[in-house]
Short mmCIF file of C-alpha atoms and ligand atoms in Angstrom, two decimals:
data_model
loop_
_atom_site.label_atom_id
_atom_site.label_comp_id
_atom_site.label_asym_id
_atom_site.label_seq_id
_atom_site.Cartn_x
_atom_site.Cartn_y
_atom_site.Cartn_z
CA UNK A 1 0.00 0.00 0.00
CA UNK A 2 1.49 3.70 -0.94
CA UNK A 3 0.40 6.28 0.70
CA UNK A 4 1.87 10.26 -0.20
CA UNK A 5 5.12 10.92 -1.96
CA UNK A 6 5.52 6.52 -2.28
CA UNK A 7 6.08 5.94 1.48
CA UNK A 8 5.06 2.20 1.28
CA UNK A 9 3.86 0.50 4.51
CA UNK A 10 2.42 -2.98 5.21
CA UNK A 11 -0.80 -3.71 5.86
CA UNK A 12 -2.05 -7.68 7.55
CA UNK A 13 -4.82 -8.99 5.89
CA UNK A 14 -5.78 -12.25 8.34
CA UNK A 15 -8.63 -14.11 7.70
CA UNK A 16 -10.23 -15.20 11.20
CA UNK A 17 -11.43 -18.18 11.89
CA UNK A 18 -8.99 -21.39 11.62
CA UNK A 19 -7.65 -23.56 14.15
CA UNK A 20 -3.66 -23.13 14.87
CA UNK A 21 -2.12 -26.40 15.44
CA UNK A 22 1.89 -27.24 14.95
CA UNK A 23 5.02 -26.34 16.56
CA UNK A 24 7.21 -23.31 16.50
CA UNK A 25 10.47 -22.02 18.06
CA UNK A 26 10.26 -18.81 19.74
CA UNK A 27 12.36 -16.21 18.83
CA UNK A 28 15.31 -14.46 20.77
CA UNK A 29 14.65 -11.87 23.08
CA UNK A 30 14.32 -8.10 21.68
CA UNK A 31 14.67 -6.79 25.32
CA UNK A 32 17.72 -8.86 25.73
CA UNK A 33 19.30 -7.73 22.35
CA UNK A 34 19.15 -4.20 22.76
CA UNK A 35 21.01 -3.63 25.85
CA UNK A 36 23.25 -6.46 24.91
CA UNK A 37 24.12 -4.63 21.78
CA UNK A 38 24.70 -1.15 23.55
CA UNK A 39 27.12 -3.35 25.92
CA UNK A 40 29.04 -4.38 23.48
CA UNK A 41 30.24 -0.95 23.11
CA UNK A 42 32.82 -1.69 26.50
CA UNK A 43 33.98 -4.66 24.72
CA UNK A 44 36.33 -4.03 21.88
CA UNK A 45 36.88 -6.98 18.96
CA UNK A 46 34.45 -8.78 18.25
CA UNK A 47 31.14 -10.40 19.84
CA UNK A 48 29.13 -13.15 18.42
CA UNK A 49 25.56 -13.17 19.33
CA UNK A 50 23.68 -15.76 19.21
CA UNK A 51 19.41 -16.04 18.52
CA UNK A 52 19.04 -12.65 17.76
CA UNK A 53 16.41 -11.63 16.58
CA UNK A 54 15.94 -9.59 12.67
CA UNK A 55 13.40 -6.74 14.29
CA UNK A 56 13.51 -2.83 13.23
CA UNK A 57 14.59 -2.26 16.69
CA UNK A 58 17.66 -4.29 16.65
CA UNK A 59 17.90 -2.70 13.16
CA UNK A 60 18.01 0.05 15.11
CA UNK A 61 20.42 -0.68 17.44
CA UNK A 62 22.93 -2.07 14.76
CA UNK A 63 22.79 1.94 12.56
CA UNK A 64 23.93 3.52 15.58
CA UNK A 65 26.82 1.02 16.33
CA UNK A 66 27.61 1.55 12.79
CA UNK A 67 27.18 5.46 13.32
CA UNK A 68 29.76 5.39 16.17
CA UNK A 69 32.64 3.27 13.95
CA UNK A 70 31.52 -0.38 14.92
CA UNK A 71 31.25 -3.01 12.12
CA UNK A 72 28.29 -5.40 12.41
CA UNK A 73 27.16 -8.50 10.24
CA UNK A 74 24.21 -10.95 9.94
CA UNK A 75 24.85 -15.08 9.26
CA UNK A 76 21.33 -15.82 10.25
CA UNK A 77 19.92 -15.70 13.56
CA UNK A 78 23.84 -14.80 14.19
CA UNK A 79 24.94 -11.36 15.04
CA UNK A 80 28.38 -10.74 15.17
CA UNK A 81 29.39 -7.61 16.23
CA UNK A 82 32.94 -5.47 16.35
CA UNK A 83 33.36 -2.66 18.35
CA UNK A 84 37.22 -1.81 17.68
CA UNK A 85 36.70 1.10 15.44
CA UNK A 86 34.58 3.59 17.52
CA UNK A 87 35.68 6.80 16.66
CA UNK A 88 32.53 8.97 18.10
CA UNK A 89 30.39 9.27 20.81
CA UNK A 90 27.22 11.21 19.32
CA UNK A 91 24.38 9.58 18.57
CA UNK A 92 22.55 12.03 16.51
CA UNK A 93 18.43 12.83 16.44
CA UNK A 94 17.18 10.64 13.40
CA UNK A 95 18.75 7.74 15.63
CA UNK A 96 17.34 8.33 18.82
CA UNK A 97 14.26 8.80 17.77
CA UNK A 98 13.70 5.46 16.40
CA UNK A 99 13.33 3.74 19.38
CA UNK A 100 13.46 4.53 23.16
CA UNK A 101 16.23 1.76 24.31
CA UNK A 102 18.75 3.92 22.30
CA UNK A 103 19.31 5.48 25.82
CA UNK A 104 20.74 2.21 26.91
CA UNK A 105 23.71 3.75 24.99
CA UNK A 106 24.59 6.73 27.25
CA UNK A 107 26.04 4.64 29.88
CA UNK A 108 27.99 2.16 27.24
CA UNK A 109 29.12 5.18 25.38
CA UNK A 110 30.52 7.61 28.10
CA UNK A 111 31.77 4.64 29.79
CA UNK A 112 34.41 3.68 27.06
CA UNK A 113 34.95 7.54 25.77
CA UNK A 114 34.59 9.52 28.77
CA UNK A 115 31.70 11.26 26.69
CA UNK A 116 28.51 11.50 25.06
CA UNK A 117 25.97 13.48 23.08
CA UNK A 118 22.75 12.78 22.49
CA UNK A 119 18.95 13.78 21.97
CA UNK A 120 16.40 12.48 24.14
CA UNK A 121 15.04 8.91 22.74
CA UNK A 122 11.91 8.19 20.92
CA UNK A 123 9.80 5.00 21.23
CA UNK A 124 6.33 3.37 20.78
CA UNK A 125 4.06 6.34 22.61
CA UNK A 126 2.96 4.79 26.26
CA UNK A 127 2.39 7.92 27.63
CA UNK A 128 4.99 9.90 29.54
CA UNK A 129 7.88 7.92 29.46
CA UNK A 130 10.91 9.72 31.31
CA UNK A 131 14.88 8.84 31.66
CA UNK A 132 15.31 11.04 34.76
CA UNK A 133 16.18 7.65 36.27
CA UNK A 134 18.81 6.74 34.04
CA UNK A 135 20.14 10.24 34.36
CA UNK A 136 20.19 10.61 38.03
CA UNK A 137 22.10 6.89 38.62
CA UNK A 138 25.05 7.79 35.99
CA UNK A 139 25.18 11.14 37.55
CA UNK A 140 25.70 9.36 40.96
CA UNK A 141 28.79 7.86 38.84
CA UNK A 142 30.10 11.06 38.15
CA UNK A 143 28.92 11.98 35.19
CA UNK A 144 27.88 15.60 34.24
CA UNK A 145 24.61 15.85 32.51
CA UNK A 146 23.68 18.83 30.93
CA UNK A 147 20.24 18.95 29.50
CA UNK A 148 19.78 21.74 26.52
CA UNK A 149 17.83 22.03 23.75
CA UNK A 150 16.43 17.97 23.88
CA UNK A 151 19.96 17.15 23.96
CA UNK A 152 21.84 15.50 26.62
CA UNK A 153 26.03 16.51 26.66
CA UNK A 154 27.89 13.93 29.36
CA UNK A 155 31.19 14.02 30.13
CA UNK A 156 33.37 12.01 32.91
CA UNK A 157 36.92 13.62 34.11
CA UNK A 158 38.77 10.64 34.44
CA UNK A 159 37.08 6.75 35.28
CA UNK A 160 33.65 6.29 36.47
CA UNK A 161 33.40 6.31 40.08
CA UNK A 162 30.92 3.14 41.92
CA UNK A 163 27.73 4.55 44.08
CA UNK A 164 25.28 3.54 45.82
CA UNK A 165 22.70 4.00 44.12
CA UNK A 166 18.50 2.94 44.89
CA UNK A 167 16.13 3.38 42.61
CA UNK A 168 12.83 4.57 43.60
CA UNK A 169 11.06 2.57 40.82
CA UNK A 170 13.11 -0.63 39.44
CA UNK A 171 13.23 0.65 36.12
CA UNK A 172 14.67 -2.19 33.35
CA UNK A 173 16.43 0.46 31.65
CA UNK A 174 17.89 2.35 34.01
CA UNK A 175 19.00 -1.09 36.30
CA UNK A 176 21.05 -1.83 32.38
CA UNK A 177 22.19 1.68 32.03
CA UNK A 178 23.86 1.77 35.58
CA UNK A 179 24.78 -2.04 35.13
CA UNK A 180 26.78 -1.68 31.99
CA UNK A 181 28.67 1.71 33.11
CA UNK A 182 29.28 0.21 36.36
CA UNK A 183 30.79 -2.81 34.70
CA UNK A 184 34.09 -0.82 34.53
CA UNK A 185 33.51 2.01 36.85
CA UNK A 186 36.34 2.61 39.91
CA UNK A 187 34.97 -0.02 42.71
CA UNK A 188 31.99 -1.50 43.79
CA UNK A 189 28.40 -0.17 42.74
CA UNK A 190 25.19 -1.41 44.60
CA UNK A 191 21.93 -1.10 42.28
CA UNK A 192 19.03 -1.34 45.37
CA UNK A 193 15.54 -2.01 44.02
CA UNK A 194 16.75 -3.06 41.06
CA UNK A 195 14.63 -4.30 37.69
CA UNK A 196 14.63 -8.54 37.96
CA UNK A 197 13.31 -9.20 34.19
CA UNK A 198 15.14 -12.07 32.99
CA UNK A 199 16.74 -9.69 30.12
CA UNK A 200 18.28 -7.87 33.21
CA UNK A 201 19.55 -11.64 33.60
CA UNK A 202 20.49 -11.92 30.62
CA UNK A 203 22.14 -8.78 30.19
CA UNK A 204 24.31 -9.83 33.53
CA UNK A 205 25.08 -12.91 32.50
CA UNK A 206 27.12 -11.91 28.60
CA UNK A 207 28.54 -8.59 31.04
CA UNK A 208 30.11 -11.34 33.20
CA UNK A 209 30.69 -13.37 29.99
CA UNK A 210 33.33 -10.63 28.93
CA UNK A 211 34.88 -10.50 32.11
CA UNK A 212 32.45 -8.09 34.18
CA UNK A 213 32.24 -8.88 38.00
CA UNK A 214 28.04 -8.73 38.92
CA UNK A 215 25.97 -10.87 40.87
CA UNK A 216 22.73 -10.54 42.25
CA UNK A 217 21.30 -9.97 38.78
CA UNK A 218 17.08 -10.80 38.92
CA UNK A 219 16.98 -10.07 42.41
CA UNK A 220 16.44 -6.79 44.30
CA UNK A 221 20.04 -5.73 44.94
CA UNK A 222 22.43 -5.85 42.40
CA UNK A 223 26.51 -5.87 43.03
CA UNK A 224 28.49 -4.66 40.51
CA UNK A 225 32.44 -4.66 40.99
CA UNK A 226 34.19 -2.53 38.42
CA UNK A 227 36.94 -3.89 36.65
CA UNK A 228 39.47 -2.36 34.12
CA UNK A 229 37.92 -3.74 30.78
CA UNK A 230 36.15 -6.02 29.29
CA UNK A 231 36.64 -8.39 26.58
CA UNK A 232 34.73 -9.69 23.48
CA UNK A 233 32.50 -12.82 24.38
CA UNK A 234 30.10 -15.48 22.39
CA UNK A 235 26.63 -15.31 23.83
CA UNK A 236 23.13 -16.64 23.26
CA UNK A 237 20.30 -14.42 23.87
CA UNK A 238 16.99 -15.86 25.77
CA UNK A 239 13.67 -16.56 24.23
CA UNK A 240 11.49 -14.12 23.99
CA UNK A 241 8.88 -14.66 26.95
CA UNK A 242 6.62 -11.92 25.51
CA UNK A 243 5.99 -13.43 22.17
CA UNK A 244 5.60 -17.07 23.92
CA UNK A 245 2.64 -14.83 25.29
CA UNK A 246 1.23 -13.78 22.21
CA UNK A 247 1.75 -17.18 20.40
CA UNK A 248 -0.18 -18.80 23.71
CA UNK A 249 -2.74 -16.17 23.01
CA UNK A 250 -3.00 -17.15 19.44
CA UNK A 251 -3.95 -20.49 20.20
CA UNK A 252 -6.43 -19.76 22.94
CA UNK A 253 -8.45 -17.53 20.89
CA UNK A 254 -8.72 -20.12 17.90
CA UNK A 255 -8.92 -22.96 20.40
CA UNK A 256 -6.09 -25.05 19.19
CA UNK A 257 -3.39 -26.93 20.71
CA UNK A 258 0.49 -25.80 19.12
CA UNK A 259 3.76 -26.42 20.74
CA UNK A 260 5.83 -23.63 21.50
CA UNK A 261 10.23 -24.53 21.63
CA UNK A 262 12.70 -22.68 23.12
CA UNK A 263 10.38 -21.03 25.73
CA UNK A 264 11.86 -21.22 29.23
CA UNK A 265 8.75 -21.59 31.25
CA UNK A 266 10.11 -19.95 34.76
CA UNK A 267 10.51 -16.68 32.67
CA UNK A 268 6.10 -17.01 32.53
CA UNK A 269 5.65 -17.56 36.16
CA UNK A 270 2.90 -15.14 36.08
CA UNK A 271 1.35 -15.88 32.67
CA UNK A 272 1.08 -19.18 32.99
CA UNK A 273 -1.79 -19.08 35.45
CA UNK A 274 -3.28 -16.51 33.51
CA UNK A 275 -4.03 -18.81 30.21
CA UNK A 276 -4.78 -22.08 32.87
CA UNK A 277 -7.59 -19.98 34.63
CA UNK A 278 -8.94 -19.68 31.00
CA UNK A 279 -9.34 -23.02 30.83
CA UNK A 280 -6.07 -23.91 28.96
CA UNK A 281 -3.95 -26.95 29.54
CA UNK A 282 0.05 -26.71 29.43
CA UNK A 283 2.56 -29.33 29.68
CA UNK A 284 5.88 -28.55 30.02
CA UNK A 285 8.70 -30.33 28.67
CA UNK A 286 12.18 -29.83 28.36
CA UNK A 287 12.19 -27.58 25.44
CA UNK A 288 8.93 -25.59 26.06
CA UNK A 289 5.32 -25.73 26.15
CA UNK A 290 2.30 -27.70 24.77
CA UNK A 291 -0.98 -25.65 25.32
CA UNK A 292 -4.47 -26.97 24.68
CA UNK A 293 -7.21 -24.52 24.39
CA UNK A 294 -10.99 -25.07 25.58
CA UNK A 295 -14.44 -24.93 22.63
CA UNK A 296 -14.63 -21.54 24.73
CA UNK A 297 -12.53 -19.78 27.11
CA UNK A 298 -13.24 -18.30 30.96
CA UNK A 299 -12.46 -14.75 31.60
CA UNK A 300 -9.22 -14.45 33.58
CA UNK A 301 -10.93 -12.25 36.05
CA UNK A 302 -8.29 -9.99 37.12
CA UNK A 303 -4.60 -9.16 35.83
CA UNK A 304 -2.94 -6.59 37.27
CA UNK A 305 0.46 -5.50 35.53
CA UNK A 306 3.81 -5.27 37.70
CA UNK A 307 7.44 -5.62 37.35
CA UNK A 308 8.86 -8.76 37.07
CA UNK A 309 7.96 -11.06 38.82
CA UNK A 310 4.32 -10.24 38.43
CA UNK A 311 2.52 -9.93 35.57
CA UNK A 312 3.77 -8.02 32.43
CA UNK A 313 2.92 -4.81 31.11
CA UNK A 314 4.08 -6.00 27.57
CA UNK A 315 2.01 -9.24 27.56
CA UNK A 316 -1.38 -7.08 28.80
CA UNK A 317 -2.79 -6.25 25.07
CA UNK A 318 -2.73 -9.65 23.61
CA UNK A 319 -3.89 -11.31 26.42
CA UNK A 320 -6.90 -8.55 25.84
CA UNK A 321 -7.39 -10.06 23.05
CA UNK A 322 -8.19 -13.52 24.72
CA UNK A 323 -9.93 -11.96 27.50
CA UNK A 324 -12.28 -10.51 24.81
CA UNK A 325 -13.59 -13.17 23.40
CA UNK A 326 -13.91 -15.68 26.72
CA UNK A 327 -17.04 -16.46 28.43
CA UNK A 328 -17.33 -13.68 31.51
CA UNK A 329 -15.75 -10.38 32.62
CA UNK A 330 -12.21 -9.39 32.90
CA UNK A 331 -10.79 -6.75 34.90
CA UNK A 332 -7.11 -5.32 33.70
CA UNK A 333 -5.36 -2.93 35.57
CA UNK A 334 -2.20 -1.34 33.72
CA UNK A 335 0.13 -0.41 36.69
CA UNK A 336 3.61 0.54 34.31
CA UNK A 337 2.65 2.69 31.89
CA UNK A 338 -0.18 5.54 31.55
CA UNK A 339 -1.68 5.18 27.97
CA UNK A 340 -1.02 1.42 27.06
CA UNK A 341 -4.71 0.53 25.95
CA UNK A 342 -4.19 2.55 22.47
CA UNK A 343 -5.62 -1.23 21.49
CA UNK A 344 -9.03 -1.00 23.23
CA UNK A 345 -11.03 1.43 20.75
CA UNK A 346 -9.51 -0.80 17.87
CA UNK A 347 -10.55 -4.48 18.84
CA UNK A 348 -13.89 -2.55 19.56
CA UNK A 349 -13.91 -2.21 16.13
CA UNK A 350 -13.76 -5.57 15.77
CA UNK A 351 -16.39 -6.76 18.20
CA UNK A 352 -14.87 -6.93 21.46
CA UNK A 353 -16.57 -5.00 24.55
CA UNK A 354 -14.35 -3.08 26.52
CA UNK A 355 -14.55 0.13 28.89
CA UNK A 356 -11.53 1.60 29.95
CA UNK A 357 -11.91 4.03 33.07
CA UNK A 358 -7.77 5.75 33.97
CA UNK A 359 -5.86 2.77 34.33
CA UNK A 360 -8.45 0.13 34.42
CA UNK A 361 -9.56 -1.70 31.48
CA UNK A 362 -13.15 -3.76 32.37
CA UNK A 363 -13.53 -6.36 29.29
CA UNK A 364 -16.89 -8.34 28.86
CA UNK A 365 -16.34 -11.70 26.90
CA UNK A 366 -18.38 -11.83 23.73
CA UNK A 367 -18.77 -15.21 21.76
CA UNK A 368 -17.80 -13.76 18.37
CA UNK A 369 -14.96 -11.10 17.20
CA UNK A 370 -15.89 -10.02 13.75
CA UNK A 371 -13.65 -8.54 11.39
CA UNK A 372 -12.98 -4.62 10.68
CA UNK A 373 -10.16 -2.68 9.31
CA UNK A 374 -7.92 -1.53 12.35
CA UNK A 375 -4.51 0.00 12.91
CA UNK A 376 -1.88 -0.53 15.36
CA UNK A 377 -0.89 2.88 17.48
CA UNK A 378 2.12 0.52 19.37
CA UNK A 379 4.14 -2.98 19.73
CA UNK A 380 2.25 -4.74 21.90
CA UNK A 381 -1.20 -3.49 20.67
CA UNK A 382 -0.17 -4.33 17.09
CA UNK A 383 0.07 -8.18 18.54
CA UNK A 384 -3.47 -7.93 20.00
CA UNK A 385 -4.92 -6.59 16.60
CA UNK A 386 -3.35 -9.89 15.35
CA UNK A 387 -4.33 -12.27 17.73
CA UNK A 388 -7.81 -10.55 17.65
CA UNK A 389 -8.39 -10.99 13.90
CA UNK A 390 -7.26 -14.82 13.86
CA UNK A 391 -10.51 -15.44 15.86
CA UNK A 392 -12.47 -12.93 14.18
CA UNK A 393 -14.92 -14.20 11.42
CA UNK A 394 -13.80 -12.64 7.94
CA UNK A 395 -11.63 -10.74 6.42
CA UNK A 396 -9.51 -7.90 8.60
CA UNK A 397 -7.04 -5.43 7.27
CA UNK A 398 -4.51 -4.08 10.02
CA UNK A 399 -2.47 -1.05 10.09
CA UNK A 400 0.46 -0.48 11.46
CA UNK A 401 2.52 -3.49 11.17
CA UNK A 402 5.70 -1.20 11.27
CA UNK A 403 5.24 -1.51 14.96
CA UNK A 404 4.45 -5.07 15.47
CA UNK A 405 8.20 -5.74 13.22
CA UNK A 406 9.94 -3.90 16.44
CA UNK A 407 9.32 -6.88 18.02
CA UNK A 408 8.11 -9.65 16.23
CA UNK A 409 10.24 -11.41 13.31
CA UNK A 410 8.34 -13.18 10.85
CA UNK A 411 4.75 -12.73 12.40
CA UNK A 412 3.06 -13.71 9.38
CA UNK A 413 5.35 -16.42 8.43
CA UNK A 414 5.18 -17.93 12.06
CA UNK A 415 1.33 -17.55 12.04
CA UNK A 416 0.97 -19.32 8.74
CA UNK A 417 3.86 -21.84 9.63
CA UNK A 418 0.94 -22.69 12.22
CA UNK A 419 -2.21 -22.99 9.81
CA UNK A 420 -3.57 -19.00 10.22
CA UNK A 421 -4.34 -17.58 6.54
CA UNK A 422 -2.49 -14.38 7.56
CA UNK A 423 -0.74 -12.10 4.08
CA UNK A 424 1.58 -9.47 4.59
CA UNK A 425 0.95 -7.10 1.58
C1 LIG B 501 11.33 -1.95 29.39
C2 LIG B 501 10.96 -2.78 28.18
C3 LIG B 501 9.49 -2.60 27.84
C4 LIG B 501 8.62 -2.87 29.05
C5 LIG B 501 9.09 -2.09 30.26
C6 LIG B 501 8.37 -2.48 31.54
C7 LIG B 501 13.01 -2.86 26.93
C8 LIG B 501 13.73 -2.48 25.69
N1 LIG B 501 11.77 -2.36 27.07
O1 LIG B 501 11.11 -0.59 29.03
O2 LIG B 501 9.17 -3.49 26.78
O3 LIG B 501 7.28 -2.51 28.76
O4 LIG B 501 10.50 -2.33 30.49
O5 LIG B 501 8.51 -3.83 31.78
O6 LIG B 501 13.51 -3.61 27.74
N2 LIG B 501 10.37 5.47 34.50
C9 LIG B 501 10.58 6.72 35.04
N3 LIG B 501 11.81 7.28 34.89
C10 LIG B 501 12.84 6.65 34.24
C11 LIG B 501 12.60 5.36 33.71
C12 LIG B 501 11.35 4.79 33.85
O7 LIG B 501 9.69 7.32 35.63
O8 LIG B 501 13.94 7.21 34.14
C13 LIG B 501 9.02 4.85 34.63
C14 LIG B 501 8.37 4.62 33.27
O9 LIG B 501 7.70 5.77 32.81
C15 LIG B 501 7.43 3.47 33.58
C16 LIG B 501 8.20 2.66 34.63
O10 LIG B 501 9.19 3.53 35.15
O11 LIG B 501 6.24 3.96 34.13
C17 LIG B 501 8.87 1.42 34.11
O12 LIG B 501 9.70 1.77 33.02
P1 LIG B 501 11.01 0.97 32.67
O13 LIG B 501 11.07 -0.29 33.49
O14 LIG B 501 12.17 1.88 32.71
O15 LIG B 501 10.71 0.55 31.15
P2 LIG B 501 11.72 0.57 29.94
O16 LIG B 501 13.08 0.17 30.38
O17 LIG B 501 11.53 1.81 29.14
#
């Protein structure tokens, strides 16, 4: 589809209505990736990455390395990345803007140049989405910040110094930002309330990988000891819990039974209950996940979104999706992020009954989802139009598929891989 001066975007075009059944892998994690990447920055050489994920975010992530001197290349799901020939340490606008983890880089930057300019980052729009924390901790480091015109100039005299430093919120990117400068700051930095996402896990464990000295990661207090450098490393990035959530959606909506490899089920602690109080059966195995939807699903009830452990923000709009069409009311109640229901007026469109009141979504099951054009506003949303319109009867067109490819490789291909009659066009 063309739209103006031959800007071409894709459109989905699913076709509701058929069972899913089959077996996929689940891709590597995008949350991992990006901060890995910006890490990568302290290495030198060359990293190899491996399961990473082809997304416009990592995209993303990969122009700015390039922008700053690295060298980067692609062998498949392979990544492998050189960081010898940084020769700046300005990320410029058009960059930032593309996605709000480019922030992650402020830390990786002035940590191996003693400097960094930048604009503030853009992102998916979630409401207000601020990076005071990330400023405050590397200011704690001894950084100076100076905030003018939407651009941010650091500098460090000298090496970074360790803090102390407790967040009041445990913010993912901020708990990365301060782990990956404090990698090789001057002593021993102490990260209290930190973020315990398993990317902050994984994030820890390639730092450590290339020689970094941190434990604690995924619990509450992180300890960081700095150390002179670091050193390339091979690493394999995590699956990607949040599309395991989407793909379990998937099948509950259509009522099929698909198995889902390389999922690591601890890392859905909270979902998992979720999709069994719908009346879904899982078995795990070694490798992942067999789940078995009902004829017709029960409302979840209640799911409240919370940092890690508890139930995630990013898995809330598909899961909407499900909740929409299962037999009783479901109450959401978005506790991360201010405008994350950008979805709700859309799968309206489609058939689903939903009132959203400040922060609280209240979703009545209906029997039938029928099909509408609709357009994605964000990431996760995008993945809720889809999962929506693979149980709605027809024909639906969806918009803005440049934001469900931040996060999702393949969609289509996977979908279809699994029976769906989904066309990317
Ligand atoms: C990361 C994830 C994103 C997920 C989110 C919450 C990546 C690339 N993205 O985003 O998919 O939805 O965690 O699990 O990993 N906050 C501040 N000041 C700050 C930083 C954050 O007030 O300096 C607030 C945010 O507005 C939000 C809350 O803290 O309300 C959590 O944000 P944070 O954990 O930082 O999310 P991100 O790292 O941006």
């Amino acid at each position: 589809m063309t739209f103006g001066k031959g800007v071409c975007v894709s459109v989905f075009v699913v076709d509701g209505g058929r069972k899913l059944a089959g077996e996929v892998s689940v891709q590597g994690s995008k949350n991992s990736a990006l901060p890995i990447l910006a890490a990568t920055l302290l290495c030198g050489g060359e990293c190899v990455l491996y399961n990473c994920p082809r997304l416009s975010d990592v995209e993303a992530s990969l122009a700015i390395l390039r922008y700053l001197g690295c060298t980067a290349y692609r062998e498949g799901s392979t990544l492998v990345v050189n960081t010898d020939g940084m020769d700046r340490c300005d990320i410029p606008p058009e960059l930032m803007h593309r996605m709000r983890s480019s922030i992650i880089f402020l830390g990786a930057i002035v940590a191996r140049f003693g400097r960094a300019r930048m604009s503030f980052p853009g992102g998916c729009e979630l409401g207000p989405r601020p990076i005071d924390l990330h400023l405050s901790a590397l200011r704690e480091m001894g950084i100076s910040i100076s905030e003018e015109h939407g651009m941010l100039d650091c500098v460090v005299e000298d090496r970074l110094n360790a803090a102390k430093i407790a967040l009041p919120i445990p913010s993912v990117g901020a708990t990365e930002n301060t782990m990956i400068a404090a990698a090789v700051a001057d002593g021993t930095t102490v990260v209290a309330n930190a973020a315990r996402e398993p990317e902050i896990v994984d994030l820890a464990d390639f730092l450590n990988a290339c020689g970094a000295k941190i434990s604690g990661a995924g619990e509450s207090t992180i300890i960081i000891e700095g150390v002179e450098k670091l050193t390339p490393a091979c690493h394999t990035i995590i699956p990607d819990r949040i599309v395991a959530a989407t793909l379990m959606s998937a099948a509950a909506v259509t009522g099929a039974s698909i198995r889902l490899k390389h999922v690591i089920p601890a890392h859905l602690q909270s979902v998992l209950p979720v999709f069994r109080d719908s009346g879904c059966e899982i078995d795990i195995n070694p490798d992942g996940l067999r789940i078995s939807a009902p004829y017709r699903l029960h409302s979840p009830k209640l799911i409240r979104t919370m940092p890690y452990p508890g139930f995630p923000t990013d898995a809330q709009a598909p899961v909407m999706s499900m909740a929409a069409v299962a037999d009783g009311m479901t109450v959401f109640v978005e506790n991360l992020f201010l405008s994350r229901y950008s979805h709700v007026s859309e799968l309206c469109r489609l058939g689903a009954d939903i009132r959203v009141e400040g922060k609280v979504a209240v979703v009545d099951g209906v029997r039938r989802l029928l099909s509408a054009p609709v357009r994605a506003h964000d990431l996760r949303g995008a993945a809720a139009l889809v999962v929506a319109a693979l149980c709605a009867r027809g024909e639906s067109e969806i918009g803005g598929i440049e934001y469900l490819e931040r996060g999702y490789e393949d969609f289509e291909l996977v979908l279809s891989s699994l029976g769906a009659d989904v066309k990317k066009i």
